Coordinates of C-alpha atoms in Angstrom, one line a residue:
M202 CA -73.6 -51.3 8.7
E203 CA -71.1 -50.0 6.3
A204 CA -69.3 -46.8 7.4
R205 CA -68.7 -44.1 4.8
P206 CA -67.9 -40.3 5.0
V207 CA -70.7 -37.8 4.8
F208 CA -70.0 -34.3 3.2
I209 CA -71.9 -32.1 5.8
E210 CA -70.4 -28.6 5.1
P211 CA -71.2 -27.6 1.5
L212 CA -69.7 -24.4 0.3
I213 CA -72.9 -23.3 -1.5
V214 CA -76.5 -24.2 -1.1
S215 CA -77.5 -23.2 -4.6
T216 CA -80.6 -21.9 -6.3
I217 CA -82.4 -25.0 -7.5
Q218 CA -82.6 -27.9 -5.1
P219 CA -83.9 -31.4 -5.6
R220 CA -86.8 -30.8 -3.2
L221 CA -90.4 -31.4 -4.2
P222 CA -92.5 -29.4 -4.7
Y223 CA -90.7 -26.4 -3.3
Y224 CA -87.2 -25.0 -3.1
S225 CA -85.4 -21.9 -2.0
R226 CA -85.9 -18.8 -4.1
E227 CA -83.6 -17.1 -6.5
E228 CA -80.6 -17.2 -4.2
E229 CA -77.4 -18.8 -3.4
Q230 CA -76.2 -19.3 0.2
I231 CA -72.6 -19.3 1.2
T232 CA -71.5 -20.9 4.5
D233 CA -67.7 -21.0 4.0
L234 CA -66.6 -17.4 4.8
S235 CA -62.9 -18.0 4.8
A236 CA -61.8 -16.3 1.5
V237 CA -58.6 -14.4 1.7
S238 CA -58.3 -10.8 0.5
N239 CA -55.4 -9.1 -1.3
T240 CA -54.2 -7.9 2.2
G241 CA -53.6 -11.5 3.2
S242 CA -56.4 -11.5 5.9
T243 CA -59.7 -13.4 5.9
D244 CA -62.4 -11.5 4.0
A245 CA -65.9 -12.9 4.3
I246 CA -67.3 -10.8 1.5
R247 CA -64.8 -12.3 -1.0
S248 CA -66.4 -15.7 -0.4
I249 CA -69.1 -14.6 -2.9
H250 CA -66.6 -15.2 -5.7
S251 CA -67.6 -18.8 -5.6
V252 CA -71.1 -17.9 -6.8
M253 CA -71.6 -18.2 -10.5
G254 CA -72.3 -14.8 -12.1
T255 CA -70.3 -12.7 -9.5
N256 CA -66.9 -11.2 -9.8
F257 CA -64.7 -8.7 -8.0
S258 CA -62.8 -5.7 -9.5
L259 CA -59.1 -6.2 -9.7
S260 CA -57.4 -5.6 -6.3
V261 CA -60.4 -4.1 -4.6
A262 CA -63.6 -5.4 -2.9
D263 CA -66.0 -4.0 -5.5
L264 CA -68.5 -6.7 -6.4
H265 CA -70.4 -7.1 -9.7
I266 CA -73.4 -9.4 -10.1
Q267 CA -74.2 -10.7 -13.5
G268 CA -72.9 -7.8 -15.6
G269 CA -74.2 -5.1 -13.3
S270 CA -72.1 -2.2 -12.0
S271 CA -70.9 -2.0 -8.5
G272 CA -73.9 0.3 -7.6
D273 CA -76.6 -2.0 -9.0
H274 CA -76.8 -4.2 -6.0
Q275 CA -77.4 -3.6 -2.3
V276 CA -75.6 -5.1 0.8
L277 CA -77.8 -5.9 3.7
L278 CA -76.7 -6.9 7.2
D279 CA -79.5 -8.8 8.9
G280 CA -81.9 -7.2 6.5
T281 CA -80.6 -3.6 7.0
P282 CA -78.7 -1.7 4.2
V283 CA -75.0 -0.9 4.8
Y284 CA -73.6 1.7 2.5
N285 CA -69.9 1.6 1.5
P286 CA -69.4 -1.8 3.2
V287 CA -65.6 -1.9 2.6
S288 CA -62.4 -1.1 4.6
L289 CA -58.9 0.0 3.9
G290 CA -59.8 2.1 0.9
R291 CA -61.9 -0.6 -0.7
L292 CA -59.2 -3.3 -0.4
T293 CA -61.2 -5.5 1.9
G294 CA -64.7 -6.1 3.2
A295 CA -66.1 -4.2 6.2
F296 CA -67.3 -7.2 8.4
S297 CA -65.5 -9.5 10.7
P298 CA -65.7 -13.1 9.3
Y299 CA -66.0 -14.4 12.9
A300 CA -69.3 -12.5 13.4
L301 CA -71.1 -13.9 10.3
K302 CA -73.1 -17.0 9.7
K303 CA -73.9 -17.0 6.0
I304 CA -74.2 -14.8 3.0
T305 CA -77.3 -15.1 0.7
V306 CA -76.9 -13.8 -2.9
H307 CA -80.1 -12.9 -4.8
K308 CA -79.4 -12.8 -8.5
A309 CA -81.4 -12.1 -11.7
G310 CA -85.1 -12.9 -11.3
F311 CA -85.2 -12.6 -7.5
G312 CA -88.7 -12.4 -5.9
V313 CA -90.6 -9.4 -4.6
E314 CA -89.9 -10.1 -0.9
A315 CA -86.2 -9.5 -1.4
G316 CA -86.7 -5.8 -2.4
S317 CA -86.0 -3.4 -5.3
Q318 CA -82.6 -3.3 -6.8
L319 CA -81.3 -3.2 -10.4
S320 CA -78.9 -6.2 -10.3
G321 CA -79.2 -8.1 -7.1
I322 CA -79.1 -8.2 -3.3
I323 CA -76.5 -9.5 -0.9
D324 CA -78.0 -10.4 2.5
I325 CA -75.4 -11.1 5.2
S326 CA -76.6 -12.8 8.4
Q327 CA -74.8 -12.4 11.7
D328 CA -74.2 -15.5 13.8
L329 CA -75.7 -16.4 17.2
A330 CA -74.4 -18.2 20.2
V331 CA -75.1 -21.9 20.0
A332 CA -73.5 -23.4 23.1
S333 CA -75.0 -22.9 26.6
D334 CA -71.5 -22.2 28.1
P335 CA -70.0 -18.8 27.6
S336 CA -67.0 -18.7 25.2
L337 CA -64.4 -16.2 24.0
T338 CA -62.4 -16.5 20.8
L339 CA -59.3 -14.4 20.0
Q340 CA -57.5 -14.4 16.6
A341 CA -54.7 -12.3 15.1
D342 CA -53.2 -12.0 11.7
P343 CA -50.7 -9.5 10.2
L344 CA -53.4 -6.9 9.6
N345 CA -56.2 -7.5 12.1
L346 CA -57.1 -8.5 15.7
N347 CA -60.4 -10.4 16.0
A348 CA -62.5 -11.2 19.1
R349 CA -65.8 -12.9 19.6
A350 CA -67.8 -13.7 22.7
N351 CA -70.9 -16.0 23.0
V352 CA -73.4 -16.0 25.9
A353 CA -76.5 -18.3 26.0
S354 CA -78.8 -18.8 29.0
E355 CA -82.2 -19.8 30.1
L356 CA -84.4 -17.1 31.7
P357 CA -87.2 -17.5 34.2
G358 CA -90.4 -18.6 32.6
G359 CA -88.7 -20.9 30.0
A360 CA -87.4 -18.1 27.8
E361 CA -84.0 -18.5 26.1
L362 CA -81.5 -15.7 25.4
K363 CA -78.6 -16.0 23.0
T364 CA -76.1 -13.2 22.3
M365 CA -73.0 -12.9 20.1
V366 CA -70.6 -9.9 20.3
A367 CA -67.6 -9.6 17.9
A368 CA -65.1 -7.0 17.1
R369 CA -62.3 -6.5 14.6
G370 CA -59.6 -3.8 14.6
N371 CA -56.4 -3.2 12.6
I372 CA -53.0 -3.3 14.2
W373 CA -51.3 -0.9 11.8
Q374 CA -50.2 1.4 14.6
W375 CA -48.2 -1.5 16.1
Y376 CA -47.2 -3.5 13.1
R377 CA -47.1 -2.5 9.4
K378 CA -47.3 -5.4 7.2
P379 CA -44.4 -5.0 4.7
S380 CA -46.3 -6.3 1.7
L381 CA -49.3 -4.0 2.3
Q382 CA -47.0 -1.0 3.0
S383 CA -45.1 -1.7 -0.2
T384 CA -48.4 -1.9 -2.1
L385 CA -49.5 1.5 -0.8
Q386 CA -46.2 3.0 -1.6
Q387 CA -46.4 1.7 -5.2
W388 CA -49.9 3.0 -5.6
D389 CA -49.2 6.4 -4.0
R390 CA -47.3 8.0 -6.9
L391 CA -47.8 11.3 -8.7
D392 CA -49.7 10.9 -11.9
P393 CA -47.7 13.0 -14.5
L394 CA -50.7 13.9 -16.6
L395 CA -52.7 15.1 -13.6
I396 CA -49.8 17.0 -12.2
E397 CA -49.2 18.8 -15.5
N398 CA -53.0 19.6 -15.7
L399 CA -53.2 20.8 -12.1
L400 CA -50.1 23.0 -12.4
E401 CA -51.3 24.3 -15.7
N402 CA -48.0 23.3 -17.3
S403 CA -47.9 21.5 -20.6
S404 CA -44.3 20.4 -20.1
V405 CA -43.8 16.7 -20.5
A406 CA -40.3 16.8 -19.0
S407 CA -41.5 16.7 -15.4
N408 CA -40.2 13.6 -13.6
F409 CA -41.3 13.4 -10.0
R410 CA -39.7 10.8 -7.7
A411 CA -41.2 9.8 -4.4
L412 CA -38.9 10.9 -1.5
S413 CA -41.0 10.0 1.5
H414 CA -44.4 8.3 2.0
H415 CA -46.6 7.9 5.1
S416 CA -49.8 6.0 5.4
D417 CA -52.2 6.2 8.3
I418 CA -54.7 3.4 8.5
N419 CA -57.4 2.9 11.1
F420 CA -60.6 0.8 10.9
Y421 CA -62.7 -1.3 13.2
D422 CA -66.0 -3.3 13.1
L423 CA -68.3 -4.0 16.0
H424 CA -71.0 -6.7 15.8
L425 CA -73.9 -7.7 18.0
R426 CA -76.8 -10.1 17.5
S427 CA -79.1 -11.2 20.3
Q428 CA -82.1 -13.4 20.2
L429 CA -84.8 -13.8 22.9
K430 CA -87.0 -16.8 22.4
H431 CA -90.0 -16.1 24.5
N432 CA -91.6 -19.4 23.6
E433 CA -92.2 -21.5 20.5
L434 CA -94.4 -18.9 19.0
H435 CA -92.6 -15.6 19.7
T436 CA -89.0 -14.6 19.0
T437 CA -87.4 -11.2 19.3
E438 CA -84.0 -10.4 17.7
L439 CA -81.7 -7.4 18.1
S440 CA -78.9 -6.7 15.5
L441 CA -76.3 -3.9 15.8
Y442 CA -73.2 -3.0 13.7
Q443 CA -70.8 -0.1 13.5
G444 CA -67.9 0.2 11.1
K445 CA -65.3 2.9 11.1
N446 CA -62.8 3.4 8.3
Y447 CA -60.0 5.9 7.9
L448 CA -57.1 6.0 5.4
Q449 CA -54.8 8.9 4.8
T450 CA -51.6 9.1 2.7
K451 CA -48.9 11.8 2.7
L452 CA -46.4 11.9 -0.2
L453 CA -43.4 14.2 -0.8
S454 CA -41.9 14.1 -4.3
H455 CA -38.9 15.7 -5.9
N456 CA -38.6 16.7 -9.6
D457 CA -35.3 15.1 -10.8
N458 CA -35.3 17.0 -14.1
Q459 CA -34.1 20.5 -13.2
E460 CA -34.5 21.8 -16.7
S461 CA -38.3 21.5 -16.6
N462 CA -40.4 24.5 -15.7
V463 CA -42.0 22.8 -12.6
P464 CA -41.4 23.0 -8.9
D465 CA -38.6 21.2 -7.2
F466 CA -40.9 19.6 -4.5
M467 CA -44.5 18.5 -4.5
Y468 CA -46.4 17.6 -1.4
T469 CA -49.8 15.8 -1.6
Q470 CA -52.3 14.4 0.9
D471 CA -55.2 12.1 0.3
G472 CA -57.7 11.1 3.0
Y473 CA -60.9 9.0 3.3
D474 CA -63.0 8.8 6.3
W475 CA -66.4 7.0 6.7
L476 CA -68.6 5.6 9.4
N477 CA -71.5 3.1 9.1
T478 CA -74.0 2.4 11.9
V479 CA -76.9 0.1 11.5
G480 CA -79.4 -1.6 13.7
S481 CA -82.6 -3.5 13.7
L482 CA -85.2 -4.9 16.1
R483 CA -87.4 -7.8 14.8
H484 CA -90.2 -9.8 16.3
D485 CA -91.6 -13.0 14.7
W486 CA -94.9 -14.3 15.8
L487 CA -96.6 -17.6 14.7
I488 CA -100.2 -16.4 15.1
S489 CA -101.8 -19.7 13.9
P490 CA -100.8 -22.8 12.0
R491 CA -101.6 -20.9 8.8
L492 CA -100.4 -17.4 9.6
N493 CA -97.0 -16.1 10.5
A494 CA -96.2 -12.4 11.1
S495 CA -92.9 -10.5 11.3
F496 CA -92.4 -6.9 12.5
R497 CA -89.2 -5.0 12.1
A498 CA -87.8 -1.5 12.8
S499 CA -84.4 -0.7 11.5
F500 CA -82.0 2.3 10.9
S501 CA -78.9 2.8 8.8
R502 CA -76.5 5.8 9.1
H503 CA -73.7 6.6 6.7
R504 CA -71.2 9.5 6.8
S505 CA -68.2 9.9 4.5
V506 CA -65.6 12.6 3.9
H507 CA -63.0 12.6 1.2
H508 CA -60.2 15.3 1.4
F509 CA -57.2 15.9 -0.7
A510 CA -54.7 18.8 -0.7
M511 CA -51.4 19.7 -2.5
A512 CA -48.7 22.3 -2.3
N513 CA -45.4 22.8 -4.1
S514 CA -42.1 24.5 -3.3
D515 CA -42.9 27.5 -5.6
Q516 CA -45.5 28.5 -3.0
L517 CA -42.9 28.8 -0.2
T518 CA -41.4 32.1 0.7
S519 CA -38.0 30.6 1.3
S520 CA -36.0 27.7 -0.1
P521 CA -35.8 24.7 2.2
E522 CA -32.3 23.5 3.1
S523 CA -33.1 19.8 3.4
I524 CA -35.7 17.3 2.3
E525 CA -37.1 17.1 5.9
E526 CA -37.5 20.8 6.1
A527 CA -39.2 20.9 2.7
G528 CA -41.7 18.3 3.9
R529 CA -42.4 20.1 7.1
E530 CA -42.9 23.5 5.5
L531 CA -45.2 22.1 2.7
E532 CA -47.2 20.2 5.3
N533 CA -47.7 23.3 7.3
L534 CA -48.7 25.1 4.1
V535 CA -51.3 22.5 3.4
I536 CA -52.7 22.7 6.9
S537 CA -53.1 26.5 6.6
Q538 CA -55.1 26.2 3.4
A539 CA -58.9 26.4 3.3
H540 CA -60.5 23.0 3.8
T541 CA -61.7 21.2 0.6
G542 CA -63.4 17.9 0.3
D543 CA -66.4 15.9 -0.7
R544 CA -69.1 14.9 1.9
N545 CA -72.0 12.5 1.9
K546 CA -74.5 11.8 4.7
L547 CA -77.4 9.3 4.6
S548 CA -79.8 8.5 7.3
E549 CA -82.5 5.9 6.7
T550 CA -85.2 4.6 9.1
T551 CA -87.5 1.8 8.1
F552 CA -90.6 0.1 9.6
K553 CA -91.7 -3.2 8.0
T554 CA -94.5 -5.6 8.6
Q555 CA -94.8 -9.0 6.7
F556 CA -97.3 -11.8 6.8
D557 CA -97.1 -15.3 5.4
Y558 CA -100.5 -17.0 5.1
S559 CA -101.2 -20.6 3.9
L560 CA -104.5 -19.9 2.0
H561 CA -104.8 -23.4 0.6
R562 CA -102.6 -26.4 0.1
H563 CA -102.0 -25.1 -3.4
H564 CA -101.6 -21.4 -2.4
A565 CA -99.1 -19.7 0.0
L566 CA -99.5 -16.0 0.2
S567 CA -96.8 -13.5 1.3
F568 CA -97.6 -9.8 1.7
G569 CA -96.2 -6.9 3.6
L570 CA -95.9 -3.1 4.0
E571 CA -92.8 -1.1 4.5
T572 CA -92.3 2.6 5.2
S573 CA -88.8 4.3 4.9
F574 CA -87.7 7.8 5.8
T575 CA -84.4 9.0 4.3
N576 CA -82.5 12.2 5.0
Y577 CA -79.4 12.9 2.9
S578 CA -76.9 15.5 2.0
F579 CA -74.0 15.7 -0.5
S580 CA -71.5 18.4 -1.2
L581 CA -68.5 19.1 -3.5
S582 CA -66.1 21.8 -2.3
D583 CA -62.8 21.3 -4.2
P584 CA -61.4 23.8 -6.7
F585 CA -61.7 21.4 -9.7
Y586 CA -65.4 20.3 -9.7
Y587 CA -68.4 22.6 -9.9
S588 CA -69.6 23.4 -6.4
T589 CA -72.5 21.2 -5.4
A590 CA -74.7 21.2 -2.3
I591 CA -77.8 18.9 -1.9
D592 CA -79.8 18.5 1.3
N593 CA -83.1 16.7 0.9
R594 CA -85.3 13.9 2.3
L595 CA -87.3 11.0 0.8
L596 CA -90.4 9.2 2.0
L597 CA -91.3 5.9 0.4
I598 CA -94.2 3.5 1.1
D599 CA -93.6 0.0 -0.2
G600 CA -95.9 -2.9 -0.4
F601 CA -95.6 -6.4 -1.9
I602 CA -97.8 -9.4 -2.5
E603 CA -96.8 -12.8 -3.8
D604 CA -98.6 -16.1 -4.3
N605 CA -96.7 -19.5 -4.4
I606 CA -99.0 -21.6 -6.5
S607 CA -98.5 -25.4 -6.6
L608 CA -99.6 -26.6 -10.1
G609 CA -99.0 -30.2 -9.2
Y610 CA -96.5 -32.3 -7.4
Y611 CA -93.7 -31.4 -9.9
T612 CA -94.4 -27.8 -10.8
K613 CA -94.7 -24.4 -9.0
L614 CA -95.6 -20.9 -10.1
V615 CA -94.7 -17.8 -8.1
A616 CA -96.4 -14.6 -9.1
G617 CA -96.2 -11.2 -7.3
S618 CA -95.5 -7.6 -7.5
R619 CA -94.0 -4.7 -5.5
F620 CA -95.7 -1.4 -5.2
T621 CA -94.0 1.9 -4.3
F622 CA -95.6 5.2 -3.6
A623 CA -93.7 8.5 -3.1
P624 CA -96.0 11.0 -1.4
E625 CA -93.9 14.1 -2.1
S626 CA -93.9 13.6 -5.9
Q627 CA -97.3 11.8 -6.0
S628 CA -95.5 9.0 -8.0
F629 CA -96.6 5.4 -8.0
F630 CA -94.4 2.5 -9.3
A631 CA -95.2 -1.2 -9.8
E632 CA -92.7 -4.1 -10.2
P633 CA -94.4 -7.3 -11.4
R634 CA -92.4 -10.5 -11.2
L635 CA -93.0 -14.1 -12.2
S636 CA -91.2 -17.5 -11.9
F637 CA -91.9 -21.0 -12.9
Q638 CA -90.1 -24.2 -11.8
F639 CA -90.5 -27.9 -12.7
D640 CA -88.9 -31.0 -11.1
R641 CA -88.5 -34.4 -12.6
P642 CA -87.0 -36.9 -10.2
Q643 CA -86.6 -39.8 -12.6
T644 CA -85.4 -39.1 -16.2
G645 CA -82.9 -40.7 -18.6
I646 CA -80.2 -38.3 -17.3
G647 CA -81.1 -38.5 -13.6
Y648 CA -82.8 -35.9 -11.4
L649 CA -83.8 -32.8 -13.5
A650 CA -85.1 -29.4 -12.3
G651 CA -85.5 -26.2 -14.3
K652 CA -86.6 -22.7 -13.7
I653 CA -87.4 -19.5 -15.5
S654 CA -88.0 -16.1 -13.9
G655 CA -88.1 -12.5 -14.6
G656 CA -89.8 -9.2 -14.0
L657 CA -89.3 -5.4 -13.5
Y658 CA -86.9 -4.0 -11.0
R659 CA -86.3 -0.4 -9.9
Q660 CA -83.8 1.4 -7.7
F661 CA -84.6 4.5 -5.6
I662 CA -81.2 5.0 -3.8
N663 CA -78.4 5.3 -6.4
Q664 CA -74.6 5.0 -6.0
F665 CA -72.2 7.3 -8.0
D666 CA -68.5 7.2 -8.3
L667 CA -66.7 10.5 -8.8
T668 CA -63.3 10.3 -10.3
S669 CA -60.6 11.4 -7.8
V670 CA -58.6 14.4 -9.2
G671 CA -55.9 14.2 -6.6
P672 CA -52.6 13.4 -8.4
S673 CA -51.7 10.8 -5.7
A674 CA -55.1 9.3 -4.9
I675 CA -55.0 5.8 -3.4
V676 CA -58.7 5.2 -4.3
P677 CA -59.6 5.9 -7.9
S678 CA -63.0 7.4 -7.2
N679 CA -65.0 8.9 -4.4
R680 CA -68.2 7.0 -3.7
F681 CA -71.5 8.6 -2.6
W682 CA -75.2 7.7 -2.5
L683 CA -78.2 9.9 -3.4
P684 CA -81.8 8.9 -3.0
S685 CA -83.9 10.0 -6.0
D686 CA -85.2 13.6 -5.9
F687 CA -87.5 12.8 -8.9
S688 CA -85.8 15.5 -11.0
T689 CA -84.3 12.5 -12.9
A690 CA -85.9 9.3 -14.1
I691 CA -86.0 6.3 -11.7
P692 CA -83.6 3.6 -12.9
K693 CA -85.2 0.4 -13.9
A694 CA -84.2 -3.0 -15.3
Y695 CA -86.0 -6.0 -16.9
H696 CA -84.7 -9.4 -15.9
F697 CA -85.0 -12.7 -17.7
A698 CA -83.2 -15.7 -16.0
S699 CA -83.2 -19.4 -16.5
E700 CA -81.6 -22.2 -14.5
L701 CA -81.1 -25.9 -14.9
L702 CA -80.1 -28.6 -12.4
V703 CA -79.1 -32.1 -13.4
E704 CA -78.0 -34.9 -11.0
P705 CA -76.9 -38.0 -13.0
S706 CA -75.9 -39.7 -9.8
E707 CA -75.8 -39.2 -6.0
H708 CA -72.4 -37.6 -6.1
T709 CA -72.5 -35.7 -9.4
T710 CA -74.2 -32.3 -10.0
L711 CA -74.4 -30.1 -13.1
R712 CA -75.8 -26.6 -12.9
W713 CA -76.4 -24.1 -15.7
E714 CA -77.7 -20.6 -15.6
G715 CA -78.4 -17.9 -18.1
Y716 CA -79.7 -14.3 -17.8
Y717 CA -80.5 -11.2 -19.8
K718 CA -80.9 -7.7 -18.4
W719 CA -82.2 -4.7 -20.2
Q720 CA -81.9 -1.3 -18.5
P721 CA -83.8 1.3 -20.4
T722 CA -82.9 3.9 -17.7
T723 CA -79.5 4.2 -16.0
L724 CA -78.1 7.3 -14.2
N725 CA -74.5 8.5 -14.7
L726 CA -72.5 11.5 -13.6
D727 CA -72.3 14.3 -16.2
Y728 CA -68.6 15.3 -16.1
H729 CA -69.2 18.1 -18.7
A730 CA -71.4 19.8 -16.1
L731 CA -69.2 19.0 -13.1
L732 CA -66.1 20.5 -14.8
N733 CA -67.8 23.7 -16.0
N734 CA -66.4 26.9 -14.6
P735 CA -69.0 28.8 -12.5
Q736 CA -69.8 32.3 -13.5
S737 CA -69.5 33.4 -9.9
A738 CA -68.2 32.1 -6.6
S739 CA -71.7 31.6 -5.2
D740 CA -72.9 29.4 -8.1
Q741 CA -73.6 25.8 -7.2
Y742 CA -75.7 22.8 -8.2
S743 CA -78.6 22.0 -5.9
S744 CA -80.6 19.4 -7.9
Q745 CA -79.5 16.0 -9.3
Q746 CA -80.6 16.9 -12.8
D747 CA -77.8 19.5 -12.9
F748 CA -75.0 17.0 -12.9
V749 CA -76.7 13.6 -13.7
T750 CA -77.3 12.1 -17.1
S751 CA -79.4 9.2 -18.3
G752 CA -78.4 6.3 -20.5
K753 CA -79.3 2.7 -21.5
S754 CA -77.5 -0.6 -21.0
Y755 CA -77.9 -4.3 -21.4
S756 CA -76.0 -7.4 -20.3
Y757 CA -76.3 -11.1 -20.8
G758 CA -74.3 -14.1 -19.8
S759 CA -74.2 -17.8 -18.9
G760 CA -72.5 -20.1 -16.6
L761 CA -71.9 -23.9 -16.1
S762 CA -70.5 -25.8 -13.2
I763 CA -69.9 -29.5 -12.6
S764 CA -69.2 -30.8 -9.1
R765 CA -68.3 -34.3 -8.0
F766 CA -68.0 -35.7 -4.5
I767 CA -65.1 -38.2 -4.4
E768 CA -66.1 -40.5 -1.6
S769 CA -62.8 -42.4 -1.2
W770 CA -60.9 -39.1 -0.8
E771 CA -63.5 -37.3 1.2
M772 CA -63.3 -34.4 -1.2
E773 CA -65.5 -32.5 -3.5
A774 CA -64.1 -31.2 -6.8
M775 CA -65.8 -28.6 -8.9
I776 CA -65.1 -26.9 -12.2
S777 CA -67.0 -24.0 -13.6
Y778 CA -67.0 -21.6 -16.5
Q779 CA -68.9 -18.3 -17.0
I780 CA -69.1 -15.6 -19.5
S781 CA -70.8 -12.2 -19.4
T782 CA -71.3 -9.4 -22.0
G783 CA -72.7 -5.9 -21.6
Q784 CA -72.9 -2.6 -23.3
T785 CA -73.9 0.9 -22.2
A786 CA -75.3 3.3 -24.6
D787 CA -74.1 6.9 -24.9
S788 CA -75.6 9.0 -22.1
K789 CA -77.8 12.0 -22.8
S790 CA -78.5 15.0 -20.6
L791 CA -81.9 14.9 -18.9

C-alpha cells in the first residue's frame, strides 16, 4: 500500500457537492472558527468571511450577505434567534469560539425550512462533549479568558448524556491591551460639526483637544449544550446561552482656541448596555423508517440601553482651578441631569413541530408548523430626537411544506412554500420557493454540477440603526429591533441564484455563483420625522408609520473560487474573486 496524506479538515463544506442524487441545500458550512478580530482575539463569527458573497464592515463585526444590509439576515444559535450578537461596541462577535462546532450560512435561494429573512440566515451550532472522560480547557489572550468543560456518561437503561459548558469573559479590569486602548482613545474624539450644532454655535474656530479619556469595558458569554440520547430513536437536546455587553467612555476635552465663543471644557459620556438570553429544548423522534419528527420550544430575550450625556464649563457656577477639578465637577453635573437614553426590549417565545416523511423513492416531504409570541418595546428619550414610545406584541403562525422530487439519477427538483398568518391583523402571507439541480459525473471537463433557485422572502422582525448624535460616540449608530405592527408594509425580496461546481481532477475544484435580489419593499428610518420639533412636551410617536419610510432596492453579484490540494506539501491553496452591486431607491413616506 502506498501512504499519502489525506486532507480531513476542510474549511468550508460548500453548497453544491458531488453527491448523487442529493446534496446539502443552499448553505455553506464553516468548521474552522479561528478567525482573528480587530481586537487581536479569536472571533468565530469572522470565520464567515471565507464564504463567497459575505463581507464585514470595516473595523466592526457587522456582516453583509450578498449585497444585503446588516439587518437583512438573522443569526441563530442552535436554531434560536440572537439579537445584536456582537460585543465590545460591535468590534467582535458575541460567542466563545471554544463553545461552537460549526456555522451554516444560508444565502440567496435558501429553502423554506430555513425560515423567512430578506437576505440570508446564519445558523450557529454549539459543540457537544465527545470523549467519555471529563475534560477542562482554559485559554487566555490579551482581551479574554475562555473556559470549557465536557462531561459525557452512560446512564442506567443504556441512555447517554453529553454536556458542554463554556464561558468567556474580558480581562479589561486587570489588563488593558495597549493597542485596543489606543484605538478607543483615537475614536473617542469630539466631532467639531456635532459640537457646533449641539452648542448652537456656528463658529468654526473651536478646536477641542482631548485631555483625559476613560473606557469601561465588561462583557461575558455563557454557553451550555446538553444531549440526552434515550435510544436510537429518541434524542433530547437542551441549549442555553447568555451574553452581557457593557461599554462606556468618558471624555474631557479642552478648547485650545481661547478666541472662539465656546466653553473652555467639554465633558461627554457615551454608554451601551445590552443583554441576550436564549434557550431551546428539542426532541427528535424517528417514528418509523419513513417518518421522522422534531419538536422544539425556544425563547429569546433581548434588552438594550444606549445613554449619552454632555456638559460644558459654561454650565458651572464657579471656575475650576485645575483639569482634575473641571473633570470632577462636570461629571457630577452630568450625574445630576435627568436621564436620557434609547431603550429596546424584545421577548420571543416559539413552539415548532416538523415532520420529514419519505412518501416515495422519488418524493421526500418536509412540513411543519411554528407559533411565535413576541412582546417588544422601544423608546427614544433624548433631547434631539422626537420622543417615541412603542409597546406592542405580535403573534405569528407559520407553516411550511416542501417536496424533494427526484427526476432521475442526475436531477432533483425542490418545490415548497412558507405560509404566515397574523391573527391580530387578519393578514396572510405566502412565500413560494423553487430550486433545480443537475449532476453530471463524467463530462469533458470532469465532474459537473449546477443549480438554480429562487423565490419570495419576507421579514417580520426588522432591524433599524439610529445615528448616534453624541459628539464623542464610539459606536456610530444605536441598533434596535421592531416586529411589524402592520402600520407599514411587510418587507419582501425576490431571489434568483445560480451555482456551478466543476472538478477537473480529484484535487482541483472550481466554484461559481451568481445572484440577483429585487426588494420592492424596504423599511428605513424617517429622519425628517425624528428630527421634528414637537408642539408640546407630551407629544410622542406611538406607531411605526410615524417615523418609518418605505423604499426599493436591488443587488446582484457574482463570485468565482478555485481551490487546489497540493498533495506533496499537504496544503490546500485557494484563490477567489467576487463582486457585488446594489442600489436603493429614494424612500417615500408611508
